[in-house]
mmCIF file of C-alpha atoms in Angstrom:
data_model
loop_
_atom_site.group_PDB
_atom_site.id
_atom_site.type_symbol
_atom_site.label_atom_id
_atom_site.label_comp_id
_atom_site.label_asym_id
_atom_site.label_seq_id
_atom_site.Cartn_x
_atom_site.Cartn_y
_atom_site.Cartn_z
ATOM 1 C CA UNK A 6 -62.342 -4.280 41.309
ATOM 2 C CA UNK A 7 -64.977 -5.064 43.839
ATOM 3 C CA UNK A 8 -67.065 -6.215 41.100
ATOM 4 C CA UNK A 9 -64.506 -8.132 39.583
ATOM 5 C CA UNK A 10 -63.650 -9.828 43.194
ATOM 6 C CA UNK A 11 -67.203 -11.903 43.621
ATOM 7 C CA UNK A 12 -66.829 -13.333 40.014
ATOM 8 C CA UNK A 13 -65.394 -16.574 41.442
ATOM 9 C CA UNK A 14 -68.327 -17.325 43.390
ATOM 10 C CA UNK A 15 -70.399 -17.511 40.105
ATOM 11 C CA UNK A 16 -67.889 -19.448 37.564
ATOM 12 C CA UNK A 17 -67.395 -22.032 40.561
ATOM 13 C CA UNK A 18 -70.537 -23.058 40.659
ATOM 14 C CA UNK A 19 -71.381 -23.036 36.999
ATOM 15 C CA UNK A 20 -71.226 -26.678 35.427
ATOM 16 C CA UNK A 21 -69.792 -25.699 32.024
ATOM 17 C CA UNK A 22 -65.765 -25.494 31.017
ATOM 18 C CA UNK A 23 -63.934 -22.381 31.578
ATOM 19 C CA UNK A 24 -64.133 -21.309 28.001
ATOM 20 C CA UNK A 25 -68.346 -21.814 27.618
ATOM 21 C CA UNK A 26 -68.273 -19.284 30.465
ATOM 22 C CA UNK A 27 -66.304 -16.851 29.168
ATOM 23 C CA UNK A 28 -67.899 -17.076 25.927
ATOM 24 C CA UNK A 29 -71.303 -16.334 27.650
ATOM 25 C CA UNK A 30 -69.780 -13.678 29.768
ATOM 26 C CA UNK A 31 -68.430 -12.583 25.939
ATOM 27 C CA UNK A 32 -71.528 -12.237 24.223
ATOM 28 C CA UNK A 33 -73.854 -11.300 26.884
ATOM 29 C CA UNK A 34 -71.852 -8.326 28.361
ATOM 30 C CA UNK A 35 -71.328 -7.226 24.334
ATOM 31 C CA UNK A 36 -75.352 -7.231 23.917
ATOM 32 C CA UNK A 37 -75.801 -5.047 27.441
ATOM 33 C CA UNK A 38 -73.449 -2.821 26.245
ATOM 34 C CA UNK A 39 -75.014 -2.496 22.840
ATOM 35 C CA UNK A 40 -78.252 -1.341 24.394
ATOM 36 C CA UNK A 41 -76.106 1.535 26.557
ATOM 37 C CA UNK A 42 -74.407 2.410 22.858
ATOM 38 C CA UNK A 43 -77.572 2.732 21.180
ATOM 39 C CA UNK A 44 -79.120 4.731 24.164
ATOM 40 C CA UNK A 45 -76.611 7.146 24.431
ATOM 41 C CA UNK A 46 -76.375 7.699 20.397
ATOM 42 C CA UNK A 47 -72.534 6.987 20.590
ATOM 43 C CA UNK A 48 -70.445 6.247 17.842
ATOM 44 C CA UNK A 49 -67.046 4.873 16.678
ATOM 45 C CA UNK A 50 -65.309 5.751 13.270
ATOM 46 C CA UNK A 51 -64.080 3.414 10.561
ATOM 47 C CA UNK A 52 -60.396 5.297 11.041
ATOM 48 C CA UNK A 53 -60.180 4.731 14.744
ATOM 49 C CA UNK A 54 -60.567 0.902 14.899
ATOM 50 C CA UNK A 55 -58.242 0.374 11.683
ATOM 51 C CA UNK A 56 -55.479 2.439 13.474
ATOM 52 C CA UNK A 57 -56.182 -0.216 17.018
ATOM 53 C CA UNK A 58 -56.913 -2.857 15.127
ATOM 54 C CA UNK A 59 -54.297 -5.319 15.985
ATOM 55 C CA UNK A 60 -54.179 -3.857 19.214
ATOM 56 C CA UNK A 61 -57.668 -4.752 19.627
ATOM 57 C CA UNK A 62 -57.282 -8.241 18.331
ATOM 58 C CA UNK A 63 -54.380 -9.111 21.004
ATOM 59 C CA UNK A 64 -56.479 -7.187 23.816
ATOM 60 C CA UNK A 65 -59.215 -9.448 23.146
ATOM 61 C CA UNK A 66 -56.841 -12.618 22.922
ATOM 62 C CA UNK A 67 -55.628 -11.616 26.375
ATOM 63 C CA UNK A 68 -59.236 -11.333 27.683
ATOM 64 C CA UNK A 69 -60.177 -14.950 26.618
ATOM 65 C CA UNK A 70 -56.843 -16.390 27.892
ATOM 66 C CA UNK A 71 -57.602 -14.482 31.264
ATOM 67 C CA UNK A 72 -60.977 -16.158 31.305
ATOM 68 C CA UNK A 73 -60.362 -19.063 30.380
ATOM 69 C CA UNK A 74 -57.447 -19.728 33.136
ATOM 70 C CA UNK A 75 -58.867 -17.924 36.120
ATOM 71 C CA UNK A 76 -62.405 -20.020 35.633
ATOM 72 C CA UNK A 77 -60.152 -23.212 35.973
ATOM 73 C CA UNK A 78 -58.445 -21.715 38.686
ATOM 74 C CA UNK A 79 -61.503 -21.341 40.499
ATOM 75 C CA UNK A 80 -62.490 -25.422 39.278
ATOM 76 C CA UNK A 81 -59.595 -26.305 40.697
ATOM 77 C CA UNK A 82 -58.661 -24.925 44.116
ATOM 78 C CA UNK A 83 -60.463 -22.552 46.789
ATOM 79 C CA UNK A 84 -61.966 -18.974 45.383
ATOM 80 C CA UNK A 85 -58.763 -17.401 47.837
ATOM 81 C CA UNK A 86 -55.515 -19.730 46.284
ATOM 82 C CA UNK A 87 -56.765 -19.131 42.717
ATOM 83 C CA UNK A 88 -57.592 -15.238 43.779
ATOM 84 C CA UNK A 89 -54.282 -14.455 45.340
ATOM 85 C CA UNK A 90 -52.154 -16.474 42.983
ATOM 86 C CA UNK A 91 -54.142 -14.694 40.018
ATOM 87 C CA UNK A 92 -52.997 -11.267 41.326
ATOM 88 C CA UNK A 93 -49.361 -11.321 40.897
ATOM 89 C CA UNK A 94 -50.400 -9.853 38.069
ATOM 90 C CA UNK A 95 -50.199 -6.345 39.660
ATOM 91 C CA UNK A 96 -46.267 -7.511 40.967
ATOM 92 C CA UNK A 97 -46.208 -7.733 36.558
ATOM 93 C CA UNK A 98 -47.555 -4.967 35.589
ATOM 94 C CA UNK A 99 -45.656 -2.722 38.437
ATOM 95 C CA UNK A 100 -41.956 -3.825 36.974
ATOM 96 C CA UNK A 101 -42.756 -4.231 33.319
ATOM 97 C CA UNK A 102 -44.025 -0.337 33.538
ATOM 98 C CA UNK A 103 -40.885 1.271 33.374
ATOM 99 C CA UNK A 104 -40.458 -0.868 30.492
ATOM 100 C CA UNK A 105 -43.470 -0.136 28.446
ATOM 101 C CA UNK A 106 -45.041 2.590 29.169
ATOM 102 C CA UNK A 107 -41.706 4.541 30.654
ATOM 103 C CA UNK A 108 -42.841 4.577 33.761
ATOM 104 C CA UNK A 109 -41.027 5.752 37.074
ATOM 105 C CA UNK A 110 -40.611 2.669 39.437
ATOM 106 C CA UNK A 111 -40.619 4.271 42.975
ATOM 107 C CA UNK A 112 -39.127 2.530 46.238
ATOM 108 C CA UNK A 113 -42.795 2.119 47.801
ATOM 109 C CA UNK A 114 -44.151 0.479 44.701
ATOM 110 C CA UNK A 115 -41.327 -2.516 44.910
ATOM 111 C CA UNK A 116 -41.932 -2.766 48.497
ATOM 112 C CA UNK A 117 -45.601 -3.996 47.663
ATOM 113 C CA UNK A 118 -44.264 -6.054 44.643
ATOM 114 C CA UNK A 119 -41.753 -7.597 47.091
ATOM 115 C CA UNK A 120 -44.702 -8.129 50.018
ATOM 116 C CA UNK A 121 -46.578 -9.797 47.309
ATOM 117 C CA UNK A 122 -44.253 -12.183 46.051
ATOM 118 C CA UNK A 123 -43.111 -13.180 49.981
ATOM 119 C CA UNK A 124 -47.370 -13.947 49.734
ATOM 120 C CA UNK A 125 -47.582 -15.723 46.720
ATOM 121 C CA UNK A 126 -44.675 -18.140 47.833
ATOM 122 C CA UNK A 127 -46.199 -18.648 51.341
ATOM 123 C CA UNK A 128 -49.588 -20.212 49.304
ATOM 124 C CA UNK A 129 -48.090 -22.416 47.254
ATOM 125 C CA UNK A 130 -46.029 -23.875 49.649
ATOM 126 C CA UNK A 131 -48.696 -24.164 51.931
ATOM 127 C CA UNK A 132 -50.308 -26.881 49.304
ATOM 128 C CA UNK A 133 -47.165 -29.065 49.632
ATOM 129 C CA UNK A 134 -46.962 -31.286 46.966
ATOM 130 C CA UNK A 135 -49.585 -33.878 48.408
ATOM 131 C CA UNK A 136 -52.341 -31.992 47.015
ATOM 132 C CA UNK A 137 -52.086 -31.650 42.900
ATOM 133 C CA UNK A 138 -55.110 -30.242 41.919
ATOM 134 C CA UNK A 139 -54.718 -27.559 44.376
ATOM 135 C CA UNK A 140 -50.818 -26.456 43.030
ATOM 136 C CA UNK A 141 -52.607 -26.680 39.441
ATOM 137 C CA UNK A 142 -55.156 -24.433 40.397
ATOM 138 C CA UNK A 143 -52.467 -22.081 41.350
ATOM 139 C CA UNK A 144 -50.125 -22.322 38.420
ATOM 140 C CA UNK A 145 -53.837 -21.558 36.410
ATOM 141 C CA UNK A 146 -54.059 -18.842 38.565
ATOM 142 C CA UNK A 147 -50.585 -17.690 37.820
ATOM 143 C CA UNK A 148 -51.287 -18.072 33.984
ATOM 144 C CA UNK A 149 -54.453 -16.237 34.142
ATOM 145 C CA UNK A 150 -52.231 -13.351 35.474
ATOM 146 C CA UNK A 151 -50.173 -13.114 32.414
ATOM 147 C CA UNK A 152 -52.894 -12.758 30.644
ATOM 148 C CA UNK A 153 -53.924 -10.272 32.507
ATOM 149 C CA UNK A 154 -50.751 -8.119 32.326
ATOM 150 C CA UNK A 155 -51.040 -8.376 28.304
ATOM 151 C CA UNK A 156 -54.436 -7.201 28.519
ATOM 152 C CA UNK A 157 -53.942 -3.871 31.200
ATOM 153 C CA UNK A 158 -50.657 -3.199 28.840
ATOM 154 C CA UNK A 159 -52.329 -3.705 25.653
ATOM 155 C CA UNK A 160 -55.385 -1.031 26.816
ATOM 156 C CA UNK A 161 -53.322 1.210 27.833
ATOM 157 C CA UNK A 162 -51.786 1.455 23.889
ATOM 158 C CA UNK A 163 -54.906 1.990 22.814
ATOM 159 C CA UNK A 164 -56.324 5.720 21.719
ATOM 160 C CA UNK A 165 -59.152 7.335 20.024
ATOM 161 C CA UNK A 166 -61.817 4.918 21.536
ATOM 162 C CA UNK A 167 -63.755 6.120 23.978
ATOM 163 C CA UNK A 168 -66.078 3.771 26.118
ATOM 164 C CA UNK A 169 -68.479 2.407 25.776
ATOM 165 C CA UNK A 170 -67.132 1.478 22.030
ATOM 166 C CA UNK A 171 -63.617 0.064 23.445
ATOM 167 C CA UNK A 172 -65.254 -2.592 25.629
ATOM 168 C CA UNK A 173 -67.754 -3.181 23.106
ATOM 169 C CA UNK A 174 -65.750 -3.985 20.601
ATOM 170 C CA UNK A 175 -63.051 -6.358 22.790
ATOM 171 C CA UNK A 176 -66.318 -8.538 24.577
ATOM 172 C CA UNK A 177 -67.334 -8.928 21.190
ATOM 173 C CA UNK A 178 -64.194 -10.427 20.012
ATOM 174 C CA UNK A 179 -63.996 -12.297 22.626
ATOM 175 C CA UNK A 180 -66.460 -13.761 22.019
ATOM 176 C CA UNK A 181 -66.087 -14.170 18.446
ATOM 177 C CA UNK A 182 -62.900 -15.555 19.411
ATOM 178 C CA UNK A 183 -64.113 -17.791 21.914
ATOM 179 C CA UNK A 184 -66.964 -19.353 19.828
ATOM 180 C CA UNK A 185 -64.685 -21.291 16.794
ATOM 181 C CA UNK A 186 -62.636 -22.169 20.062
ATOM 182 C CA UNK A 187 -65.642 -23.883 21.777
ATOM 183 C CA UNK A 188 -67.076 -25.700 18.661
ATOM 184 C CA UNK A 189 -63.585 -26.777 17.432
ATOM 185 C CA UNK A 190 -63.123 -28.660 21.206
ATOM 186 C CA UNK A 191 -66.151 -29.615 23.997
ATOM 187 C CA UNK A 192 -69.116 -27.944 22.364
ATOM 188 C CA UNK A 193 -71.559 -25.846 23.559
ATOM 189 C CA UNK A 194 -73.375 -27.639 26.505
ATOM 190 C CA UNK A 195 -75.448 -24.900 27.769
ATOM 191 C CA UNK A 196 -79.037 -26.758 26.730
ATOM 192 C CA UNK A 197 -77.417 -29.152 29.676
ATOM 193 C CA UNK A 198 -77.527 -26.794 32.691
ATOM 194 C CA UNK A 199 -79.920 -25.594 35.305
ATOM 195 C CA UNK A 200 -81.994 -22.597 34.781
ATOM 196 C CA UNK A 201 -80.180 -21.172 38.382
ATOM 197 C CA UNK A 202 -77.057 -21.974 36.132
ATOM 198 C CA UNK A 203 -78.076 -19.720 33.813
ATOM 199 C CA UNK A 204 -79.549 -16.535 35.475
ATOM 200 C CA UNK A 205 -75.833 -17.246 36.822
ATOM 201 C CA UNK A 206 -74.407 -16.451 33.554
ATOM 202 C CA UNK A 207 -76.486 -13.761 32.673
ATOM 203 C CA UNK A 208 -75.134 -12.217 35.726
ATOM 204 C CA UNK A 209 -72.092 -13.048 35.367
ATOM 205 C CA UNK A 210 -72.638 -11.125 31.696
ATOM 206 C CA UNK A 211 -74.004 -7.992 32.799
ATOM 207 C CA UNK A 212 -72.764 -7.245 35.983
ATOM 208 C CA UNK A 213 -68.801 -8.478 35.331
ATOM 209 C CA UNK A 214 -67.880 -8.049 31.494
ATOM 210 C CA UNK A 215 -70.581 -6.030 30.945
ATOM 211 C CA UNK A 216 -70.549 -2.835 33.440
ATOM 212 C CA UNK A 217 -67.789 -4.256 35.354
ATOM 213 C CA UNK A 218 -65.466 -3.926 32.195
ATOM 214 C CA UNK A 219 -66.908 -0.669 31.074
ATOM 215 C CA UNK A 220 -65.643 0.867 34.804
ATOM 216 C CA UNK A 221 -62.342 -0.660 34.528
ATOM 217 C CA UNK A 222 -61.245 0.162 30.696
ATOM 218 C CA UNK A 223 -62.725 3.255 31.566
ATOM 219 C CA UNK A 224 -60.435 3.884 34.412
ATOM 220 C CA UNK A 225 -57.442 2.512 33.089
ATOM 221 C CA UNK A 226 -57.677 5.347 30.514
ATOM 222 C CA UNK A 227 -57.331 7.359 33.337
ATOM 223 C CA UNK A 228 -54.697 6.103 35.328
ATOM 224 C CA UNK A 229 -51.503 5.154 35.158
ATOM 225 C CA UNK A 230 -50.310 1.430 34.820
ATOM 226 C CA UNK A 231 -48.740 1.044 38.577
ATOM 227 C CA UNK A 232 -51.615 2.840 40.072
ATOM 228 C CA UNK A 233 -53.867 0.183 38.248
ATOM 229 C CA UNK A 234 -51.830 -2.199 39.656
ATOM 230 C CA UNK A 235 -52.033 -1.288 43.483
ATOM 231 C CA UNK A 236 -56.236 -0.429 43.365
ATOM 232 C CA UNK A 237 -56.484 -4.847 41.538
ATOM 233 C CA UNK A 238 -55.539 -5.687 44.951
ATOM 234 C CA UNK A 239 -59.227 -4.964 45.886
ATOM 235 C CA UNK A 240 -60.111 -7.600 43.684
ATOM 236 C CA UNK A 241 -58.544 -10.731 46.045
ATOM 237 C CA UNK A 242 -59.324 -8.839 48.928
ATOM 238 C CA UNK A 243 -63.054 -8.716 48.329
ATOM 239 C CA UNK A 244 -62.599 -12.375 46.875
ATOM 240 C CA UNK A 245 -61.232 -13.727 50.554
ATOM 241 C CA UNK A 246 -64.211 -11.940 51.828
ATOM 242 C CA UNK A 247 -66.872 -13.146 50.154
ATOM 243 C CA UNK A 248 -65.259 -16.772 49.938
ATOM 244 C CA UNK A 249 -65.190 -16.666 53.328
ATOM 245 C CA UNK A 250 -68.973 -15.090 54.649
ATOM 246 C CA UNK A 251 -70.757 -17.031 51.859
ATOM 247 C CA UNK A 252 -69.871 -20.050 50.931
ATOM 248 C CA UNK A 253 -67.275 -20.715 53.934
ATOM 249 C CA UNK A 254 -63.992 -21.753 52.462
ATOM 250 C CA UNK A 255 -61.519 -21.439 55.714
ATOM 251 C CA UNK A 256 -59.182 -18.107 55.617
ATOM 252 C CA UNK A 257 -55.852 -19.477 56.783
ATOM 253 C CA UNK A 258 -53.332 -17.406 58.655
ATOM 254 C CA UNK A 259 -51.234 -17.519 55.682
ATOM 255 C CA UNK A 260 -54.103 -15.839 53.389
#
């Protein structure tokens, strides 16, 4: 989650559309991991992915979506709006638990859900409605999160995958996904950016979808979905900090 909470600082300050990014992120995080599959002589059978495969598919759907949305988020509003309105996704995945995976909702787990929800409607009515881009950022934000939820439900379904093959396989339909998505609307304009833009994205690659999602599929294997949900909200807290020490967007009172 820590790793996951300084991504905003790099897609902020990358000049290509949310999806390009997340395609990158895609495809380089899928070749890292190949190298860590090949080194440690893992394997996947045939039977395993047929029995997840639609699973797979929609985990993979959820993972572009999430991309896609948070990047704009960060486009369009401050790292710590689109952070903390992306991670009401937690307040989802905490009361859609009992639901899906027959989960016990306990009285300290709705108090956070309810503490959450009390701080997601102090941010967006902080914006007012004088500034638009800012309350869009949010509602992206907010979107993102859905996505989100799909995605930590849709992992949690799946069996008889062990990583690094499970995280392998999802970056690289992501990016599969993400590609006929790019050429069928802006292009690929990555011939158009910096060289700092790029070691950008291959850290963004690596680091993020690459190890970043390796730890966190990993884990959620291990944990149960409310428990998942509580430990994201070191994500927006490490997002505030950084936002804040290093490229000095304001902390308000109300964040």
């Amino acid at each position: 989650m820590i790793i996951f909470g300084a991504v905003g600082v790099f897609a902020k300050y990358i000049p290509l559309s949310s999806s390009e990014i997340a395609f990158w992120m895609s495809l380089i995080g899928a070749c890292f991991l190949i190298v860590i599959f090949i080194y440690k002589k893992e394997s996947f059978t045939k039977r395993s992915i047929l029995k997840n495969k639609w699973k797979l598919v929609l985990s993979s759907v959820a993972l572009c979506g999430n991309w896609i949305f948070l990047f704009q988020a960060y486009k369009e509003t401050t790292i710590a709006n689109a952070a903390l309105s992306y991670y009401v996704a937690p307040v989802l995945v905490i009361c859609l638990s009992p639901i899906i995976l027959k989960e016990k909702l306990v009285g300290r787990k709705m108090m956070y859900v309810c503490v959450a929800l009390i701080g997601l409607y102090l941010i967006v009515q902080s914006q007012g409605t004088g500034d638009s881009k800012q309350f869009i950022g949010i509602v992206y934000g907010l979107i993102a999160a859905c996505f989100y939820t799909a995605l930590t439900f849709t992992n949690k379904c799946i069996g008889n995958i062990k990583e690094p093959g499970n995280t392998l396989i999802q970056l690289s339909l992501a990016a599969f996904f993400l590609c006929f998505y790019i050429l069928g609307t802006t292009g690929f304009q990555v011939m158009t950016i910096s060289f700092k833009s790029v070691l950008l994205l291959i850290v963004l690659g690596i680091v993020h979808a690459g190890v970043g999602f390796l730890l966190f599929f990993w884990g959620m294997s291990k944990l149960k979905g409310q428990s998942i949900a509580i430990l994201s909200y070191i994500d927006p807290l490490t997002s505030l900090v950084i936002s804040t020490m290093f490229i000095g967007e304001k902390m308000t009172l109300l964040h």
